[in-house]
């Protein structure tokens, strides 16, 4: 996998920085109004008793009566909001996570060698009706009233992990190359897992269904969470790689960023930095189901999808029905989960024949 150098149009569509652009245009409009007040002159006609009723004609600015302070006030307020936006913008925060290319390769190697852990968590809770005294103000008078509110009370928390000792697992992530070809590369890392055999997927779904079924009904409500993390790895989703972080390009320096911000040129600098920065979305993918029965035949060709009842039900019915892809997890267990079952994360992978339709789960947890 190589970083992609986007075109100017694609870089502008991917990150337009519309807030900065809007504030910049409004400030330019206020500056234009102030300049118009100083450059433009209008002819005024006045009558005064000192001239015995004769009129006096003279040229003056259209903003001579204090109207020039209106665009100046708007300009100062917009400039303050503009600086706050520059402080909180994502482009400034990305400059704080810059690393060199060698450390990126080392981090990718650690993630590829790391042991995956697919976890589930169930939190049982209910709501308790409580009251409290609050002080309110009406027409300058203070009065006390009773407020009724509902407080969440957690009563039970359970956690479990996917036991894949009988399935086996290996890393099928691509090799990341070509980081030295761009002056800067923005990297996004995501974790996902997939299954090479029907047996491995059914083992995962059965363990997951068993865990949530055991914890369902312990209280009025249950919050379900699940995800995957890599053991002994400090996972970071975003970072910017430079061939030499000590000497980054001029548009990637903090001093250049703030100099452009003070001169109200932050948006052009961001667009330039976005255009000159390559982009790579790297998937760290773990493939389960290499040692279980039937995995060899599964790796040899395409796998037919099993029915949703077979994926979530008894093991003896796993190979009897072939209706369609497995259902989304929230449809199977009737409560929302945090992992999304989608296929587009698998497109373009070299091991595409190992996937059943919809059996690649992508998560950034």
XYZ file of C-alpha atoms in Angstrom:
365
model
C 0.000 0.000 0.000
C 1.287 3.417 -1.031
C 0.178 6.894 0.046
C -2.012 8.722 -2.441
C -1.082 12.214 -3.580
C -4.444 13.950 -4.090
C -5.189 16.519 -6.730
C -6.045 20.082 -5.773
C -9.764 19.510 -6.288
C -9.832 16.304 -4.253
C -7.817 17.846 -1.441
C -10.202 20.796 -1.350
C -13.250 18.518 -1.307
C -11.784 16.276 1.386
C -11.074 19.138 3.777
C -12.419 22.539 2.778
C -11.922 24.304 6.149
C -15.178 26.117 5.479
C -15.307 27.776 8.892
C -11.954 29.436 8.352
C -12.939 30.405 4.802
C -16.234 31.950 5.942
C -14.586 33.951 8.723
C -11.855 35.114 6.355
C -14.381 36.309 3.765
C -16.371 38.180 6.409
C -13.211 39.887 7.673
C -12.208 40.798 4.125
C -15.668 42.285 3.658
C -15.268 44.425 6.788
C -11.823 45.547 5.621
C -13.325 46.445 2.254
C -16.026 48.504 3.956
C -13.430 50.394 6.016
C -11.302 51.013 2.920
C -14.378 52.229 1.036
C -15.084 54.710 3.837
C -11.580 56.161 3.594
C -11.309 56.255 -0.192
C -14.782 57.257 -1.311
C -15.954 60.848 -1.059
C -19.471 62.191 -1.426
C -20.747 65.699 -2.076
C -22.624 67.229 0.830
C -24.898 70.260 0.740
C -25.557 72.208 3.932
C -27.452 75.355 4.840
C -26.204 77.681 7.555
C -27.394 81.052 8.880
C -23.792 82.233 8.927
C -23.848 82.342 5.150
C -27.080 84.430 5.063
C -29.183 81.520 3.920
C -26.847 80.454 1.165
C -25.963 76.786 0.748
C -22.496 75.375 1.237
C -21.261 72.475 -0.884
C -18.267 70.372 0.198
C -16.796 66.870 -0.186
C -16.575 64.480 2.743
C -16.363 60.787 3.587
C -19.652 58.838 3.669
C -18.662 57.485 7.104
C -17.718 60.795 8.707
C -20.509 60.627 11.276
C -19.042 57.607 13.077
C -20.381 54.927 10.749
C -16.840 53.679 10.154
C -16.799 52.189 13.651
C -19.554 49.719 12.743
C -17.433 47.605 10.332
C -14.443 48.066 12.647
C -16.391 46.575 15.555
C -17.502 43.641 13.416
C -13.924 43.191 12.204
C -12.540 42.968 15.743
C -15.193 40.449 16.806
C -14.666 38.304 13.712
C -10.900 38.428 14.177
C -11.243 37.147 17.749
C -13.496 34.284 16.602
C -11.070 33.589 13.746
C -8.116 33.206 16.134
C -10.142 30.867 18.351
C -10.973 28.746 15.298
C -7.289 28.617 14.377
C -6.449 27.451 17.892
C -8.983 24.626 17.834
C -8.604 23.571 14.188
C -7.541 20.045 13.321
C -4.641 21.227 11.167
C -2.880 22.708 14.191
C -3.388 19.569 16.272
C -2.006 17.376 13.486
C 1.253 19.309 13.594
C 1.717 18.099 17.179
C 1.627 14.407 16.140
C 4.365 14.434 13.524
C 6.747 11.497 13.462
C 9.509 10.261 11.213
C 9.132 7.521 8.623
C 11.216 4.971 10.541
C 9.011 5.243 13.634
C 5.928 4.740 11.457
C 7.403 1.526 10.054
C 8.244 0.379 13.565
C 4.731 1.138 14.781
C 3.168 -0.675 11.823
C 5.385 -3.695 12.524
C 4.291 -3.755 16.170
C 0.640 -3.576 15.183
C 1.089 -6.399 12.686
C 2.762 -8.615 15.284
C 0.403 -7.660 18.115
C -2.099 -10.144 19.502
C -5.690 -9.047 18.862
C -8.287 -8.976 21.601
C -11.961 -8.823 20.641
C -13.887 -7.759 23.715
C -17.496 -7.428 24.762
C -18.884 -5.404 27.628
C -22.407 -5.359 29.055
C -23.594 -2.731 31.551
C -26.931 -3.323 33.285
C -28.618 -0.241 34.683
C -31.885 1.393 35.629
C -33.121 4.895 36.362
C -34.070 6.205 39.788
C -36.462 9.110 40.231
C -34.981 11.734 42.525
C -35.842 15.250 43.646
C -33.702 18.228 44.539
C -34.179 21.823 45.612
C -33.072 24.461 43.117
C -33.095 28.239 43.330
C -34.595 30.193 40.458
C -34.902 33.895 39.766
C -37.919 35.723 38.414
C -38.067 39.509 38.076
C -35.071 39.801 40.371
C -36.679 37.749 43.165
C -35.211 34.405 44.239
C -37.478 31.473 45.014
C -36.919 27.786 45.729
C -38.606 25.017 43.801
C -38.459 21.227 43.683
C -36.985 19.675 40.551
C -37.623 16.063 39.579
C -34.912 14.260 37.620
C -33.900 10.698 36.764
C -30.464 9.385 37.652
C -28.863 6.373 36.008
C -27.654 3.661 38.381
C -25.324 0.927 37.088
C -25.949 -2.363 38.860
C -23.825 -4.879 36.960
C -20.814 -4.728 34.622
C -19.508 -7.792 32.776
C -16.665 -8.182 30.301
C -15.507 -11.049 28.106
C -13.124 -11.763 25.240
C -13.370 -13.876 22.125
C -11.616 -17.206 22.662
C -10.030 -17.998 19.297
C -7.590 -20.668 20.492
C -9.250 -23.307 18.289
C -9.577 -20.982 15.289
C -6.133 -19.459 14.973
C -5.323 -15.964 13.814
C -2.767 -14.250 11.621
C -2.153 -10.754 10.368
C -3.136 -10.027 6.763
C -2.357 -6.304 6.728
C -0.678 -4.850 3.678
C 2.882 -3.574 3.615
C 3.087 0.203 3.856
C 5.682 1.602 1.423
C 6.446 4.862 -0.324
C 6.437 7.140 2.713
C 9.644 8.871 1.597
C 8.139 9.993 -1.704
C 6.085 12.848 -0.239
C 7.234 15.794 1.887
C 4.459 14.932 4.353
C 2.068 11.998 4.686
C -1.106 12.016 6.743
C -1.809 8.532 8.095
C -5.043 7.151 9.440
C -5.015 3.756 11.141
C -8.057 1.561 11.655
C -8.398 -1.919 13.094
C -10.598 -4.594 11.616
C -10.965 -8.350 11.694
C -12.401 -10.927 9.327
C -12.986 -14.650 9.113
C -11.475 -17.214 6.758
C -14.028 -19.933 7.502
C -17.667 -20.275 8.405
C -16.744 -22.194 11.567
C -14.621 -19.334 12.880
C -17.355 -16.791 12.275
C -19.985 -18.993 13.889
C -17.728 -19.506 16.912
C -17.396 -15.746 17.253
C -21.118 -15.101 16.867
C -22.070 -17.891 19.274
C -19.678 -16.691 21.978
C -20.908 -13.158 21.529
C -24.567 -14.145 21.607
C -23.997 -16.338 24.672
C -22.285 -13.514 26.555
C -24.988 -10.930 25.931
C -27.766 -13.485 26.554
C -26.289 -14.291 29.972
C -26.241 -10.611 30.922
C -29.553 -9.642 29.378
C -32.454 -9.169 31.761
C -30.383 -8.472 34.871
C -31.893 -4.994 35.070
C -34.295 -2.730 33.229
C -31.772 -1.725 30.576
C -28.498 -3.009 29.201
C -25.799 -1.064 27.362
C -23.753 -3.208 24.972
C -20.253 -2.322 23.889
C -17.743 -4.227 21.826
C -14.553 -3.620 19.941
C -11.056 -4.824 19.236
C -7.746 -3.635 20.622
C -4.188 -4.727 20.035
C -2.381 -5.905 23.142
C 0.730 -4.000 24.235
C 0.268 -1.390 21.491
C -0.460 2.291 22.021
C -2.883 2.701 19.145
C -3.128 6.158 17.597
C -5.614 6.793 14.842
C -4.012 9.843 13.205
C -0.426 10.976 12.707
C 1.639 12.911 10.169
C 4.914 11.414 8.925
C 7.860 13.452 7.646
C 11.160 12.209 6.225
C 12.864 14.565 8.704
C 10.543 15.833 11.485
C 13.241 18.232 12.705
C 13.141 20.024 9.338
C 9.550 19.867 8.069
C 8.341 21.839 5.034
C 7.796 25.518 5.706
C 4.011 25.222 5.449
C 4.019 22.546 8.169
C 5.817 24.674 10.782
C 3.938 26.111 13.733
C 5.567 29.500 13.214
C 4.317 29.662 9.619
C 0.854 28.574 10.744
C 0.509 31.348 13.318
C 2.118 33.964 11.081
C -0.461 33.183 8.410
C -3.211 33.188 11.040
C -2.262 36.651 12.307
C -2.254 37.931 8.718
C -5.683 36.318 8.071
C -4.075 33.953 5.549
C -4.695 30.741 7.436
C -7.124 29.301 4.877
C -4.729 29.544 1.876
C -1.968 27.985 3.977
C -4.213 25.099 5.022
C -5.268 24.459 1.432
C -1.626 24.458 0.330
C -0.641 22.072 3.126
C -3.562 19.783 2.269
C -2.567 19.746 -1.395
C 1.112 18.981 -0.684
C 0.337 16.250 1.867
C -0.142 12.644 0.769
C -2.815 10.508 2.407
C -2.878 6.860 3.451
C -5.653 4.942 5.200
C -4.007 1.852 6.617
C -6.058 -1.118 7.829
C -4.580 -3.370 10.501
C -6.516 -6.547 9.788
C -6.525 -9.824 11.673
C -7.823 -12.964 9.982
C -9.416 -15.639 12.175
C -10.108 -19.237 11.219
C -6.822 -20.694 10.000
C -6.617 -23.830 12.145
C -10.247 -24.807 12.511
C -11.926 -27.586 10.508
C -12.710 -26.600 6.975
C -10.324 -23.650 6.884
C -8.176 -25.168 4.147
C -11.098 -25.570 1.792
C -12.334 -22.122 2.708
C -9.066 -20.511 1.715
C -9.128 -22.163 -1.681
C -12.154 -20.409 -3.079
C -15.211 -18.327 -2.386
C -17.385 -19.183 0.568
C -21.146 -19.367 0.305
C -22.987 -17.269 2.874
C -24.859 -19.069 5.631
C -28.220 -18.069 7.011
C -28.623 -15.644 9.871
C -30.212 -18.347 12.059
C -27.216 -20.594 11.531
C -24.767 -17.833 12.411
C -26.475 -17.026 15.691
C -28.093 -20.349 16.545
C -27.098 -23.968 17.110
C -23.896 -25.397 15.690
C -25.550 -28.409 14.087
C -27.487 -26.196 11.660
C -24.453 -24.275 10.407
C -24.213 -25.977 7.012
C -27.869 -26.800 6.327
C -29.203 -23.464 5.091
C -27.777 -21.032 2.572
C -30.050 -18.031 2.394
C -28.020 -14.829 2.553
C -25.381 -12.852 4.410
C -25.432 -12.699 8.196
C -27.647 -9.948 9.576
C -26.303 -6.825 11.270
C -25.486 -7.457 14.875
C -28.131 -5.108 16.253
C -30.787 -7.001 14.280
C -29.530 -10.295 15.653
C -29.538 -9.337 19.316
C -32.117 -6.489 19.284
C -29.915 -3.846 20.869
C -27.373 -1.450 19.386
C -23.681 -2.207 19.314
C -20.636 -0.136 18.497
C -19.068 -2.287 15.771
C -20.441 -1.829 12.269
C -20.663 -4.792 9.891
C -19.739 -3.515 6.447
C -18.050 -4.797 3.323
C -16.394 -1.729 1.858
C -13.461 -2.011 4.278
C -12.437 -5.223 2.497
C -12.444 -3.898 -1.057
C -9.098 -4.103 -2.776
C -7.567 -6.559 -0.330
C -5.446 -9.292 -1.844
C -7.143 -11.910 0.343
C -10.633 -10.991 -0.917
C -11.536 -14.649 -1.768
C -11.230 -15.543 1.922
C -14.081 -13.239 2.878
C -17.694 -14.112 3.046
C -20.064 -11.338 2.092
C -20.259 -8.896 4.977
C -17.863 -10.759 7.275
C -15.288 -7.977 7.633
C -15.800 -5.813 10.692
C -14.036 -2.451 10.798
C -13.617 -0.448 13.970
C -11.464 2.366 15.279
C -12.112 1.619 18.944
